[in-house]
Structures are given as C-alpha cells and as structure tokens.
CSV table of C-alpha atoms and ligand atoms in Angstrom, one decimal:
chain,number,residue,atom,x,y,z
A,182,MET,CA,-21.4,-7.4,-30.7
A,183,THR,CA,-22.5,-9.0,-27.4
A,184,VAL,CA,-21.8,-12.0,-25.3
A,185,ASP,CA,-24.2,-14.8,-24.4
A,186,LEU,CA,-23.7,-16.8,-21.3
A,187,LEU,CA,-24.3,-20.5,-20.7
A,188,LEU,CA,-24.6,-21.6,-17.1
A,189,GLY,CA,-25.6,-24.5,-15.0
A,190,LEU,CA,-28.5,-23.8,-12.7
A,191,GLN,CA,-28.2,-26.7,-10.3
A,192,TRP,CA,-25.3,-28.3,-8.5
A,193,GLY,CA,-23.2,-28.8,-11.7
A,194,ASP,CA,-23.0,-31.6,-14.3
A,195,GLU,CA,-26.2,-30.4,-16.0
A,196,GLY,CA,-24.8,-31.0,-19.5
A,197,LYS,CA,-22.9,-27.7,-20.2
A,198,GLY,CA,-20.2,-29.4,-22.3
A,199,LYS,CA,-22.7,-31.0,-24.6
A,200,ILE,CA,-24.7,-27.8,-25.1
A,201,VAL,CA,-21.5,-25.6,-25.7
A,202,ASP,CA,-20.4,-28.0,-28.3
A,203,VAL,CA,-23.9,-27.9,-30.0
A,204,LEU,CA,-24.0,-24.1,-30.0
A,205,THR,CA,-20.3,-23.4,-30.9
A,206,SER,CA,-21.1,-23.2,-34.7
A,207,LYS,CA,-22.9,-20.1,-34.0
A,208,TYR,CA,-20.1,-18.3,-32.2
A,209,ASP,CA,-16.6,-17.1,-33.1
A,210,ILE,CA,-15.2,-17.3,-29.6
A,211,ILE,CA,-15.9,-19.7,-26.7
A,212,ALA,CA,-14.5,-18.6,-23.3
A,213,ARG,CA,-14.4,-20.1,-19.9
A,214,PHE,CA,-14.6,-17.7,-17.1
A,215,GLN,CA,-14.1,-19.5,-13.7
A,216,GLY,CA,-13.5,-22.8,-12.0
A,217,GLY,CA,-10.7,-25.1,-13.1
A,218,PRO,CA,-10.0,-28.8,-13.3
A,219,ASN,CA,-12.8,-29.5,-10.8
A,220,ALA,CA,-15.0,-29.3,-13.9
A,221,GLY,CA,-15.7,-32.2,-16.2
A,222,HIS,CA,-17.5,-31.3,-19.4
A,223,THR,CA,-18.6,-34.2,-21.5
A,224,LEU,CA,-19.1,-34.0,-25.3
A,225,GLU,CA,-20.3,-36.9,-27.5
A,226,PHE,CA,-20.2,-36.9,-31.3
A,227,ASP,CA,-19.4,-39.3,-34.1
A,228,GLY,CA,-19.3,-42.2,-31.6
A,229,ILE,CA,-16.5,-40.3,-29.5
A,230,LYS,CA,-17.0,-39.4,-25.9
A,231,HIS,CA,-14.6,-36.7,-24.5
A,232,VAL,CA,-14.3,-35.0,-21.1
A,233,LEU,CA,-12.8,-31.5,-20.9
A,234,ARG,CA,-11.6,-30.1,-17.7
A,235,THR,CA,-10.1,-26.6,-18.3
A,236,ILE,CA,-10.2,-26.3,-22.1
A,237,PRO,CA,-13.5,-24.7,-23.4
A,238,SER,CA,-16.0,-27.1,-25.0
A,239,GLY,CA,-15.7,-25.3,-28.4
A,240,ILE,CA,-12.3,-26.7,-29.1
A,241,PHE,CA,-13.6,-29.4,-31.5
A,242,HIS,CA,-14.9,-26.8,-34.0
A,243,GLU,CA,-12.5,-25.6,-36.6
A,244,LYS,CA,-13.7,-22.0,-36.9
A,245,SER,CA,-13.9,-21.0,-33.3
A,246,VAL,CA,-11.3,-19.6,-31.0
A,247,ASN,CA,-11.3,-20.9,-27.3
A,248,ILE,CA,-10.2,-18.7,-24.5
A,249,ILE,CA,-9.3,-19.5,-20.8
A,250,GLY,CA,-10.2,-16.3,-19.0
A,251,ASN,CA,-8.7,-14.6,-16.1
A,252,GLY,CA,-11.2,-16.0,-13.7
A,253,VAL,CA,-10.1,-19.5,-14.3
A,254,VAL,CA,-7.5,-21.5,-12.2
A,255,ILE,CA,-5.2,-23.6,-14.2
A,256,ASP,CA,-3.3,-26.7,-13.1
A,257,PRO,CA,-0.5,-27.1,-15.7
A,258,VAL,CA,-0.2,-30.8,-14.9
A,259,VAL,CA,-3.9,-31.5,-15.5
A,260,PHE,CA,-3.9,-29.1,-18.5
A,261,VAL,CA,-1.0,-30.9,-20.3
A,262,LYS,CA,-2.7,-34.3,-19.8
A,263,GLU,CA,-5.9,-32.6,-21.4
A,264,LEU,CA,-3.9,-31.5,-24.3
A,265,GLU,CA,-2.4,-35.0,-24.7
A,266,GLY,CA,-5.9,-36.4,-24.7
A,267,LEU,CA,-6.7,-34.1,-27.7
A,268,GLU,CA,-3.7,-35.0,-29.8
A,269,LYS,CA,-5.5,-37.8,-31.8
A,270,PHE,CA,-8.0,-35.2,-33.0
A,271,ASN,CA,-5.3,-33.1,-34.8
A,272,ILE,CA,-6.5,-29.9,-33.5
A,273,ASP,CA,-4.4,-26.9,-34.2
A,274,ILE,CA,-4.2,-25.9,-30.5
A,275,VAL,CA,-1.7,-23.1,-30.8
A,276,SER,CA,-4.0,-21.1,-33.1
A,277,ARG,CA,-7.3,-22.0,-31.5
A,278,LEU,CA,-6.6,-21.9,-27.7
A,279,PHE,CA,-5.4,-18.7,-25.9
A,280,ILE,CA,-4.8,-18.5,-22.1
A,281,SER,CA,-5.2,-15.3,-20.0
A,282,ARG,CA,-2.1,-14.0,-18.4
A,283,LYS,CA,-4.3,-13.1,-15.4
A,284,ALA,CA,-5.5,-16.7,-14.8
A,285,HIS,CA,-4.0,-18.1,-11.5
A,286,LEU,CA,-1.9,-21.2,-11.4
A,287,ILE,CA,-2.6,-24.2,-9.2
A,288,LEU,CA,0.6,-25.4,-7.6
A,289,PRO,CA,1.1,-29.0,-6.4
A,290,THR,CA,1.0,-27.6,-2.8
A,291,HIS,CA,-2.4,-26.2,-3.4
A,292,ARG,CA,-3.6,-29.7,-4.2
A,293,LEU,CA,-2.0,-30.9,-0.9
A,294,LEU,CA,-3.5,-28.1,1.1
A,295,ASP,CA,-7.0,-29.1,-0.4
A,296,ALA,CA,-6.5,-32.7,0.8
A,297,ALA,CA,-5.1,-31.5,4.3
A,298,SER,CA,-8.0,-29.2,4.7
A,299,GLU,CA,-10.6,-31.8,3.9
A,300,ALA,CA,-8.9,-34.4,6.0
A,301,SER,CA,-8.9,-32.0,9.0
A,302,LYS,CA,-12.7,-31.4,8.5
A,303,GLY,CA,-13.6,-35.0,9.1
A,304,LYS,CA,-17.4,-35.4,8.8
A,305,ALA,CA,-17.8,-31.7,7.9
A,306,LYS,CA,-15.8,-32.2,4.7
A,307,ILE,CA,-16.9,-30.3,1.6
A,308,GLY,CA,-16.5,-33.2,-0.7
A,309,SER,CA,-14.1,-31.3,-2.8
A,310,THR,CA,-12.7,-32.7,-6.0
A,311,LEU,CA,-9.3,-32.2,-4.4
A,312,LYS,CA,-7.9,-30.3,-7.5
A,313,GLY,CA,-6.6,-27.5,-5.4
A,314,ILE,CA,-9.3,-25.0,-6.3
A,315,GLY,CA,-10.1,-23.6,-2.8
A,316,PRO,CA,-6.5,-23.1,-1.8
A,317,THR,CA,-5.7,-21.4,-5.2
A,318,TYR,CA,-8.7,-19.0,-5.0
A,319,MET,CA,-7.7,-18.2,-1.3
A,320,ASP,CA,-4.3,-17.2,-2.5
A,321,LYS,CA,-5.8,-15.1,-5.3
A,322,THR,CA,-7.9,-13.1,-3.0
A,323,GLY,CA,-5.2,-13.2,-0.3
A,324,ARG,CA,-3.0,-11.6,-3.0
A,325,ASN,CA,-0.5,-14.2,-2.7
A,326,GLY,CA,-1.2,-16.2,-5.9
A,327,ILE,CA,1.0,-16.9,-8.9
A,328,ARG,CA,-0.4,-16.1,-12.3
A,329,VAL,CA,0.1,-17.4,-15.8
A,330,GLY,CA,1.8,-14.1,-16.9
A,331,ASP,CA,4.4,-14.7,-14.0
A,332,ILE,CA,5.8,-17.6,-15.9
A,333,GLU,CA,7.2,-15.1,-18.4
A,334,LEU,CA,9.1,-13.3,-15.5
A,335,VAL,CA,12.7,-14.0,-14.7
A,336,ASP,CA,12.1,-14.7,-11.1
A,337,PHE,CA,9.2,-17.2,-11.6
A,338,LYS,CA,11.1,-20.0,-9.9
A,339,GLU,CA,11.9,-17.9,-6.8
A,340,ARG,CA,8.2,-16.8,-6.6
A,341,TYR,CA,7.1,-20.5,-6.9
A,342,ARG,CA,9.6,-21.4,-4.1
A,343,ALA,CA,8.5,-18.7,-1.7
A,344,LEU,CA,4.8,-19.7,-2.1
A,345,ALA,CA,5.5,-23.4,-2.0
A,346,ASP,CA,7.5,-23.1,1.2
A,347,LYS,CA,4.7,-21.1,2.7
A,348,HIS,CA,2.3,-23.9,1.8
A,349,GLN,CA,4.6,-26.5,3.3
A,350,SER,CA,4.4,-24.9,6.8
A,351,MET,CA,0.6,-24.7,6.4
A,352,ILE,CA,0.4,-28.3,5.5
A,353,ASP,CA,2.5,-29.2,8.5
A,354,PHE,CA,0.2,-27.0,10.7
A,355,TYR,CA,-2.9,-29.1,9.7
A,356,ASN,CA,-1.1,-32.2,11.2
A,357,VAL,CA,-2.9,-34.8,9.2
A,358,ASP,CA,-1.6,-38.0,7.5
A,359,LEU,CA,-0.6,-37.1,4.0
A,360,GLU,CA,1.8,-39.1,1.9
A,361,TYR,CA,3.6,-37.2,-0.9
A,362,ASP,CA,6.8,-36.7,-2.7
A,363,LEU,CA,7.0,-33.0,-3.2
A,364,ALA,CA,10.1,-33.2,-5.3
A,365,GLU,CA,8.5,-35.6,-7.8
A,366,LEU,CA,5.4,-33.4,-7.9
A,367,GLU,CA,7.5,-30.3,-8.6
A,368,THR,CA,9.4,-32.1,-11.4
A,369,GLU,CA,6.0,-32.8,-12.9
A,370,PHE,CA,4.8,-29.3,-12.6
A,371,PHE,CA,7.8,-27.6,-14.1
A,372,THR,CA,7.8,-30.0,-17.0
A,373,ALA,CA,4.1,-29.1,-17.6
A,374,ILE,CA,5.1,-25.3,-17.2
A,375,GLU,CA,7.5,-25.8,-20.2
A,376,GLU,CA,4.6,-27.3,-22.3
A,377,LEU,CA,2.2,-24.5,-21.2
A,378,LYS,CA,4.8,-22.0,-22.6
A,379,LYS,CA,4.2,-23.3,-26.1
A,380,LEU,CA,0.7,-21.8,-26.1
A,381,THR,CA,-0.1,-18.1,-26.5
A,382,PHE,CA,-0.7,-16.1,-23.4
A,383,ILE,CA,-3.1,-13.0,-24.0
A,384,ASP,CA,-4.7,-10.2,-22.1
A,385,SER,CA,-8.1,-11.8,-22.5
A,386,GLU,CA,-10.1,-8.8,-21.5
A,387,GLU,CA,-8.3,-6.7,-24.2
A,388,TYR,CA,-8.7,-9.5,-26.7
A,389,LEU,CA,-12.5,-10.1,-26.1
A,390,ASN,CA,-13.4,-6.3,-26.1
A,391,LYS,CA,-11.5,-5.9,-29.3
A,392,ALA,CA,-13.2,-8.9,-30.8
A,393,MET,CA,-16.6,-7.5,-29.8
A,394,LYS,CA,-15.8,-4.2,-31.6
A,395,GLU,CA,-15.0,-6.2,-34.6
A,396,GLY,CA,-18.5,-7.7,-34.6
A,397,LYS,CA,-17.4,-11.2,-33.3
A,398,THR,CA,-19.8,-13.4,-31.3
A,399,ILE,CA,-18.7,-14.8,-27.9
A,400,LEU,CA,-20.3,-17.6,-25.8
A,401,ALA,CA,-19.1,-17.7,-22.1
A,402,GLU,CA,-19.0,-21.2,-20.8
A,403,GLY,CA,-19.8,-21.6,-17.1
A,404,ALA,CA,-18.5,-24.4,-14.9
A,405,GLN,CA,-20.1,-25.9,-11.9
A,406,GLY,CA,-23.7,-24.7,-11.2
A,407,SER,CA,-25.4,-21.8,-9.5
A,408,LEU,CA,-26.0,-23.6,-6.3
A,409,LEU,CA,-22.3,-24.2,-5.9
A,410,ASP,CA,-21.6,-20.3,-6.3
A,411,ILE,CA,-19.4,-19.0,-3.5
A,412,ASP,CA,-22.0,-16.2,-2.6
A,413,PHE,CA,-25.3,-17.7,-3.6
A,414,GLY,CA,-24.8,-21.5,-3.3
A,415,THR,CA,-25.3,-23.7,-0.3
A,416,TYR,CA,-22.3,-22.3,1.6
A,417,PRO,CA,-20.0,-23.8,2.8
A,418,PHE,CA,-20.8,-26.7,0.6
A,419,VAL,CA,-19.9,-24.8,-2.6
A,420,THR,CA,-16.9,-24.1,-4.8
A,421,SER,CA,-14.6,-21.1,-4.4
A,422,SER,CA,-15.7,-19.1,-7.5
A,423,ASN,CA,-18.7,-17.1,-8.8
A,424,THR,CA,-20.4,-19.6,-11.0
A,425,THR,CA,-23.3,-17.2,-11.6
A,426,ALA,CA,-23.7,-14.6,-14.4
A,427,ALA,CA,-21.7,-11.9,-12.7
A,428,GLY,CA,-18.8,-14.2,-12.6
A,429,ALA,CA,-18.6,-14.0,-16.5
A,430,CYS,CA,-18.0,-10.3,-16.3
A,431,THR,CA,-15.2,-10.5,-13.7
A,432,GLY,CA,-13.9,-13.6,-15.1
A,433,LEU,CA,-13.5,-12.4,-18.6
A,434,GLY,CA,-13.4,-8.5,-18.2
A,435,ILE,CA,-16.6,-8.0,-20.0
A,436,ALA,CA,-19.0,-5.2,-19.0
A,437,PRO,CA,-22.5,-6.1,-17.8
A,438,ASN,CA,-24.1,-4.1,-20.5
A,439,LYS,CA,-22.4,-6.3,-23.1
A,440,VAL,CA,-24.2,-9.5,-22.0
A,441,LYS,CA,-27.3,-10.4,-24.0
A,442,ASP,CA,-28.8,-13.9,-23.6
A,443,VAL,CA,-28.3,-16.0,-20.6
A,444,PHE,CA,-28.9,-19.7,-21.3
A,445,GLY,CA,-29.7,-21.6,-18.1
A,446,ILE,CA,-29.1,-25.4,-18.2
A,447,PHE,CA,-30.9,-27.9,-15.8
A,448,LYS,CA,-31.5,-31.6,-15.7
A,449,ALA,CA,-35.0,-32.7,-15.8
A,450,TYR,CA,-34.4,-34.0,-12.3
A,451,THR,CA,-31.6,-32.9,-9.8
A,452,THR,CA,-28.2,-34.3,-8.9
A,453,ARG,CA,-25.3,-33.4,-6.6
A,454,VAL,CA,-21.9,-34.8,-6.0
A,455,GLY,CA,-20.1,-34.1,-2.8
A,456,SER,CA,-21.5,-33.1,0.6
A,457,GLY,CA,-24.2,-30.4,1.5
A,458,PRO,CA,-28.0,-30.2,1.7
A,459,PHE,CA,-30.2,-31.3,-1.1
A,460,PRO,CA,-33.9,-31.1,-0.1
A,461,THR,CA,-35.4,-33.3,-2.9
A,462,GLU,CA,-32.7,-36.1,-2.7
A,463,LEU,CA,-34.1,-39.6,-3.0
A,464,PHE,CA,-32.9,-42.5,-1.0
A,465,ASP,CA,-35.2,-45.1,-2.7
A,466,GLU,CA,-35.6,-47.1,-5.8
A,467,ASP,CA,-36.6,-44.0,-7.8
A,468,GLY,CA,-33.2,-42.3,-7.0
A,469,ALA,CA,-31.4,-45.4,-7.8
A,470,THR,CA,-33.1,-45.7,-11.1
A,471,MET,CA,-32.1,-42.2,-12.0
A,472,ALA,CA,-28.5,-42.8,-11.1
A,473,ARG,CA,-28.5,-46.0,-13.2
A,474,VAL,CA,-30.3,-44.8,-16.3
A,475,GLY,CA,-28.6,-41.3,-16.2
A,476,ASN,CA,-25.3,-42.9,-15.5
A,477,GLU,CA,-24.8,-40.5,-12.7
A,478,PHE,CA,-21.1,-40.9,-11.8
A,479,GLY,CA,-18.8,-37.8,-11.7
A,480,SER,CA,-17.0,-37.2,-15.0
A,481,VAL,CA,-13.8,-36.1,-13.0
A,482,THR,CA,-13.8,-38.2,-9.7
A,483,GLY,CA,-16.1,-41.1,-10.7
A,484,ARG,CA,-17.9,-40.5,-7.4
A,485,ALA,CA,-21.7,-41.5,-7.4
A,486,ARG,CA,-23.9,-38.5,-7.8
A,487,ARG,CA,-26.9,-38.2,-5.5
A,488,CYS,CA,-30.2,-38.0,-7.3
A,489,GLY,CA,-33.6,-36.4,-6.6
A,490,TRP,CA,-36.6,-34.9,-8.0
A,491,LEU,CA,-36.7,-31.5,-9.8
A,492,ASP,CA,-36.6,-28.6,-7.4
A,493,LEU,CA,-38.4,-25.5,-8.7
A,494,VAL,CA,-37.6,-23.5,-5.5
A,495,ALA,CA,-33.9,-23.8,-6.1
A,496,LEU,CA,-34.4,-23.3,-9.9
A,497,LYS,CA,-36.4,-20.1,-9.5
A,498,TYR,CA,-33.7,-18.8,-7.3
A,499,ALA,CA,-30.9,-19.6,-9.9
A,500,VAL,CA,-33.0,-18.1,-12.7
A,501,GLN,CA,-33.4,-14.9,-10.8
A,502,VAL,CA,-29.8,-14.6,-9.7
A,503,ASN,CA,-28.6,-15.1,-13.2
A,504,GLY,CA,-31.2,-13.3,-15.3
A,505,VAL,CA,-31.9,-16.4,-17.4
A,506,THR,CA,-33.5,-15.6,-20.8
A,507,ALA,CA,-33.9,-19.1,-22.1
A,508,LEU,CA,-33.9,-22.5,-20.5
A,509,TYR,CA,-32.4,-25.8,-21.8
A,510,MET,CA,-33.7,-29.0,-20.2
A,511,MET,CA,-31.4,-31.9,-20.2
A,512,LYS,CA,-31.7,-35.7,-19.7
A,513,GLY,CA,-35.5,-35.8,-20.1
A,514,ASP,CA,-34.9,-39.3,-21.6
A,515,VAL,CA,-33.7,-40.6,-18.2
A,516,LEU,CA,-37.3,-40.0,-16.9
A,517,SER,CA,-38.9,-42.3,-19.3
A,518,GLY,CA,-40.6,-45.3,-17.6
A,519,PHE,CA,-41.6,-43.5,-14.4
A,520,ASP,CA,-45.4,-43.8,-13.7
A,521,THR,CA,-45.4,-40.7,-11.7
A,522,LEU,CA,-43.0,-37.8,-11.5
A,523,LYS,CA,-42.7,-35.4,-8.7
A,524,ILE,CA,-41.7,-31.6,-9.0
A,525,CYS,CA,-41.0,-29.6,-5.9
A,526,THR,CA,-42.8,-26.3,-6.0
A,527,ALA,CA,-42.3,-25.0,-2.5
A,528,TYR,CA,-40.6,-25.7,0.9
A,529,GLU,CA,-42.3,-26.1,4.2
A,530,TYR,CA,-40.2,-23.7,6.3
A,531,LYS,CA,-40.7,-22.5,9.8
A,532,GLY,CA,-44.4,-23.7,9.7
A,533,LYS,CA,-45.1,-21.9,6.4
A,534,GLN,CA,-44.8,-22.7,2.7
A,535,THR,CA,-42.4,-20.6,0.8
A,536,ASP,CA,-41.2,-20.7,-3.0
A,537,TYR,CA,-38.1,-18.6,-2.0
A,538,LEU,CA,-34.8,-20.5,-1.2
A,539,PRO,CA,-34.3,-19.8,2.4
A,540,TYR,CA,-31.0,-19.4,4.2
A,541,ASN,CA,-31.1,-22.8,5.8
A,542,ILE,CA,-32.2,-25.7,3.6
A,543,GLU,CA,-30.8,-28.6,5.7
A,544,PRO,CA,-33.4,-31.5,6.1
A,545,GLU,CA,-34.2,-30.3,9.6
A,546,ASN,CA,-35.2,-26.8,8.3
A,547,VAL,CA,-37.2,-27.6,5.1
A,548,THR,CA,-39.5,-30.1,3.8
A,549,PRO,CA,-40.2,-30.1,0.1
A,550,VAL,CA,-43.8,-29.8,-1.1
A,551,PHE,CA,-44.4,-31.8,-4.4
A,552,VAL,CA,-46.9,-31.8,-7.2
A,553,GLU,CA,-47.3,-35.0,-9.1
A,554,LYS,CA,-47.1,-35.4,-12.9
A,555,LYS,CA,-48.0,-38.4,-15.0
A,556,GLY,CA,-45.0,-40.0,-16.5
A,557,TRP,CA,-44.4,-41.4,-20.0
A,558,ALA,CA,-43.1,-44.7,-21.2
A,559,ALA,CA,-41.7,-43.9,-24.6
A,560,ASP,CA,-38.0,-44.0,-25.2
A,561,LEU,CA,-37.1,-40.4,-26.3
A,562,THR,CA,-33.6,-41.1,-27.5
A,563,GLY,CA,-34.4,-41.3,-31.2
A,564,MET,CA,-36.8,-38.4,-31.2
A,565,THR,CA,-35.8,-35.4,-33.2
A,566,THR,CA,-38.7,-32.9,-33.1
A,567,TYR,CA,-40.8,-31.4,-30.3
A,568,ASP,CA,-43.9,-32.7,-31.8
A,569,GLN,CA,-42.7,-36.3,-31.5
A,570,LEU,CA,-42.4,-36.0,-27.7
A,571,PRO,CA,-45.1,-37.6,-25.5
A,572,ALA,CA,-48.1,-35.4,-24.3
A,573,GLU,CA,-47.0,-36.0,-20.6
A,574,LEU,CA,-43.4,-34.7,-21.3
A,575,LYS,CA,-44.8,-31.7,-23.0
A,576,GLU,CA,-47.1,-31.1,-20.0
A,577,TYR,CA,-43.9,-31.5,-17.7
A,578,ILE,CA,-42.1,-29.0,-19.7
A,579,GLU,CA,-44.9,-26.4,-20.0
A,580,PHE,CA,-45.5,-26.7,-16.2
A,581,ILE,CA,-41.8,-25.8,-15.5
A,582,GLU,CA,-42.1,-22.8,-18.1
A,583,ARG,CA,-45.1,-21.6,-16.3
A,584,GLU,CA,-43.5,-21.8,-12.8
A,585,LEU,CA,-40.2,-20.3,-14.0
A,586,GLU,CA,-41.6,-17.8,-16.4
A,587,VAL,CA,-38.9,-18.5,-18.9
A,588,PRO,CA,-39.3,-20.6,-22.1
A,589,ILE,CA,-37.6,-23.9,-22.4
A,590,LYS,CA,-35.9,-23.5,-25.8
A,591,VAL,CA,-34.0,-26.9,-26.0
A,592,VAL,CA,-34.9,-30.4,-24.8
A,593,SER,CA,-31.9,-32.8,-24.8
A,594,VAL,CA,-32.7,-36.4,-25.1
A,595,GLY,CA,-29.4,-38.2,-25.0
A,596,PRO,CA,-25.7,-37.4,-24.6
A,597,ASP,CA,-25.0,-37.1,-28.3
A,598,ARG,CA,-24.7,-33.8,-30.1
A,599,THR,CA,-27.5,-35.0,-32.5
A,600,GLN,CA,-29.9,-35.8,-29.6
A,601,THR,CA,-30.9,-32.2,-29.1
A,602,ILE,CA,-34.3,-31.0,-29.8
A,603,MET,CA,-34.8,-27.3,-30.5
A,604,LYS,CA,-38.3,-26.0,-29.5
B,188,GDP,P1,-21.3,-30.7,-17.4
B,188,GDP,O1,-20.3,-30.7,-16.3
B,188,GDP,O2,-22.4,-29.8,-17.2
B,188,GDP,O3,-20.7,-30.5,-18.7
B,188,GDP,O4,-21.9,-32.1,-17.4
B,188,GDP,P2,-21.1,-33.6,-17.3
B,188,GDP,O5,-20.5,-33.8,-18.6
B,188,GDP,O6,-20.4,-33.6,-16.1
B,188,GDP,O7,-22.4,-34.6,-17.1
B,188,GDP,C1,-23.5,-34.6,-17.9
B,188,GDP,C2,-23.6,-36.0,-18.4
B,188,GDP,O8,-24.8,-36.4,-19.0
B,188,GDP,C3,-22.5,-36.6,-19.4
B,188,GDP,O9,-22.2,-37.8,-19.2
B,188,GDP,C4,-23.3,-36.4,-20.7
B,188,GDP,O10,-22.7,-37.1,-21.7
B,188,GDP,C5,-24.6,-36.8,-20.3
B,188,GDP,N1,-25.8,-36.0,-21.0
B,188,GDP,C6,-25.8,-34.7,-21.4
B,188,GDP,N2,-27.1,-34.6,-22.0
B,188,GDP,C7,-27.7,-35.8,-21.8
B,188,GDP,C8,-29.2,-36.1,-22.2
B,188,GDP,O11,-29.9,-35.4,-22.6
B,188,GDP,N3,-29.4,-37.4,-21.9
B,188,GDP,C9,-28.6,-38.3,-21.3
B,188,GDP,N4,-29.0,-39.6,-21.1
B,188,GDP,N5,-27.3,-38.0,-21.0
B,188,GDP,C10,-26.9,-36.6,-21.2
B,189,IMO,P1,-19.0,-29.2,-13.6
B,189,IMO,O1,-18.3,-28.0,-14.3
B,189,IMO,C1,-20.3,-31.0,-10.0
B,189,IMO,C2,-18.5,-29.8,-6.2
B,189,IMO,C3,-17.7,-30.8,-5.5
B,189,IMO,C4,-17.8,-30.3,-4.1
B,189,IMO,C5,-17.8,-28.8,-4.2
B,189,IMO,C6,-16.5,-28.2,-4.0
B,189,IMO,O2,-18.5,-30.4,-14.3
B,189,IMO,O3,-20.5,-29.1,-13.6
B,189,IMO,P2,-14.2,-28.0,-5.3
B,189,IMO,O4,-13.3,-29.1,-6.0
B,189,IMO,O5,-14.6,-26.9,-6.2
B,189,IMO,O6,-13.6,-27.6,-4.1
B,189,IMO,O7,-15.4,-28.8,-4.8
B,189,IMO,O8,-18.2,-28.5,-5.6
B,189,IMO,N1,-18.0,-29.6,-7.7
B,189,IMO,C7,-18.7,-30.0,-8.7
B,189,IMO,N2,-19.9,-30.8,-8.8
B,189,IMO,N3,-19.9,-30.5,-11.2
B,189,IMO,C8,-18.7,-29.7,-11.1
B,189,IMO,O9,-18.2,-29.2,-12.2
B,189,IMO,C9,-18.1,-29.5,-9.8
B,189,IMO,N4,-17.1,-28.8,-9.4
B,189,IMO,C10,-16.9,-28.9,-8.2
B,189,IMO,O10,-18.2,-32.1,-5.7
B,189,IMO,O11,-19.1,-30.7,-3.6
B,190,MG,MG1,-19.3,-32.0,-15.0
C-alpha cells in the first residue's frame, strides 16, 4: 500500500491535530516525520480537549499504531509529561506507540542554547518556542547529535556528558544572562530517559516499509507549516526541519513513489506566531476579531497569534512545493459575521503584480493585492452538510478552488471532531 501525507500549508496551527484524529479510523498507522515539542496539535472530542506535542494525533484510536519517525526530535522530559497527560485515557501506550532509534534527542543544554541564541539576537530574534529545536537539528546535521538508539549503548552517559560539556562552553560564549541549574535539569532528563526506555524502539523505516508490503495504510502527520520550512519558508524566520512533503520521505524512510495523496490544510484566514514577514497581517479591529473568535493563542506557548486575511500567493506556493491533491479548509466558522472578506490574490512587487511568492516578502518589498468577497452572518458551528452552508461561503470556497486548482474536500466548522463537513 501507499502513504498519504497531511501537511499544514501556512505558518502552522492550521488544525492538523484535529484532522489527523478525524482521519485516523481510515489508517493502520499514523507517523510523525519532523519537528518536535515545538508542535502543539489540538484534538477535541466527547467534551475533552487535548494537546499533543510529539505523540502522533492518532493515539486515541484503538486500532491504529503511532510512530515517531527518525526525522523527529524528542525531548524526553516533555515526552514523559505528555505520556502522563494521557494516563487518564487508559491507552495501551506500549503496544500503540513506537519510537525510531534514529530520532535525535533534545538535551537540556539544547534548550539552554536555544534561549541563549535568541537572547543574543535581540530584536532580530526568531520568536522560537525555545524547545531546543534549532540546536538539536544543528547537532544532527553537524554530526554531533545523540539519538534514541544511543540510549541502548553502554557509554550513553559518557556521550551525553561530552556533548553537554561542549554545549556548556557554547552557552558561555554567548555571554547572555541565563539562570539555570544544570544538575537539576540533568536529573530530570535522566529520570525521563528511564521512562522512555519502557517504550519500544524500532527501526521505523524497516517497520513502515514492511507494513506497506503487508497492505497497511499509513498517514504521515506533518508539524508546523510549509512557510516555516527550513528551505522554502520565510527564512530565517522558520523552524529547523523540512515541513513540506519531501520531509515525510526523509523523516520516515519512505520512497517518493510510495506517496499517494497529499492533504493540505489551511485556515480560512491566516495566522502566524513568532517573528517574520506576514504580508496580509491585520493590525485593526478585523484582526482582533479573528484572534478573539478563533481563540488564536499558541497551544504550546500561549503567545497571541498574529492574524490576517487569506493569502493565496503563499498558499499557491505551498500547494506547488507539496504537490497537494486535496485541500482541507479549517475555521470557516471564525469568519461568520464579517460584512466583507478580503482575499490576497497577488503582491505588488518591484512595480509589478505577481502571484508568485518572491524572495523578499517584508512589508517594504511587497504590498498585497486583494479581492473582496461578501461575508455571511450565519453561525456555521452546528452545520453538518455542505448544502447547509451559506451561499457566500460556498462562493468563498469555490473561488479558492479555482485559484489554487485543487478541490477543497473538507470544511471544518468548529474544533470538535464532529464539526467536520465532507464535501
Ligand atoms: P495544529 O498545530 O495544526 O494541530 O493546530 P493547533 O491545535 O495548534 O491550533 C488549531 C486550533 O484551532 C485548536 O485550538 C483547534 O481546537 C482549533 N480548531 C481546529 N479546527 C477548527 C475549526 O474549524 N473551527 C474553530 N473555531 N476552531 C478550530
Ligand atoms: P504546529 O505543529 C506555529 C514557529 C515559532 C517560531 C518558529 C521557530 O503546532 O503547527 P522553533 O521553536 O521551531 O525554533 O520556532 O516557528 N513554530 C510554530 N508556529 N505552529 C507550530 O507547530 C510551530 N512550531 C514552531 O513560533 O516562529
Ligand atoms: Mg499547533
């Protein structure tokens, strides 16, 4: 069998967790392929709201196996807290969650390095979640990292010490104010490592390819969004992994010709948390309304998310880079009540209009060009079929489909599993 991918097309927080949970009943295996605890994927069902960080969003379904792939970076301390949060659900974690030996570990000093690096950047800071993501991927590509499989080696502690000592001198080099008690952080880390050892470590590329031969279905769950991709995002204001479709191949060990559908998720408007350019950002009452109605606060850091109109230039780019075959539109309900909605269809760039995402999208380089669409007043949150949706929303959807040349297959009208309309 083949693999389907589910990816965020904007700057993250599109609603990936909700949709993976909705789709899981169709798949045998759900696999995360990149990112780490910088992600916060929210699921809501039966009156319960749950935020997952490193654990795939299929964990609540009895029949599916969940895999943390080699492309993911794992902080054992955050991971164990995540497991504790799941205890009340009585999930048989040991038989349902496997971890790749090739996934890299986030050390306490990676987190400190993240903080030191951001502090040293001053106004130019990335707005990182400070979970140690950047420093851990730097050690991975620099060939210094420590992997989950190393926990099984007799000299794991010595390897840890050597890397942590090196980090210590790097932290000193930054020469910024940072208060921490490393001994305490290390005790917490090694206690969490003991807990991690209770889970099954696998060679996930072998496991997944064997599963495919046996006819099993796999859904790869992306984290972050395409515009945060290390190569194709708004560099340097990005995360440190490939969040786009190719990342699923390297992050799981799956060949490109095994990928079938690519589901691209986007919000009916745009949000971004952290620093970096955002051409359609709103600083007025409309933006404040989106933030309030959409409850736009980071699921990990609680930071306010910046809000703006839908940006089709950026979306077109993401659709192209990922080879999206079907679109899922989230949070349409948040736009109810606006008299007029704006959609950005092009940028004014160097005196010309372009619908291609240029190299520089800072405010001084691009001005968004908008079309206006009539809004709708109806509350969508109780609607269950496409036919029930207001005519203006259908026009909004069909306009996006025409512009992006990809069908919108799902319209989400609320955070709950049940508030999902299949078109
Ligand atoms: P993810 O990182 O892509 O999984 O997204 P997050 O969980 O960080 O953020 C999405 C937020 O929107 C969460 O609080 C979801 O519960 C919520 N959400 C998802 N879909 C909808 C929707 O259609 N309508 C509304 N109002 N909220 C939604
Ligand atoms: P999910 O999977 C939204 C952003 C941070 C920062 C930049 C770099 O929930 O959609 P990092 O911690 O990776 O060094 O931060 O990326 N960022 C996210 N924004 N959703 C996420 O994940 C994010 N993960 C990282 O805010 O701007
Ligand atoms: Mg999120």
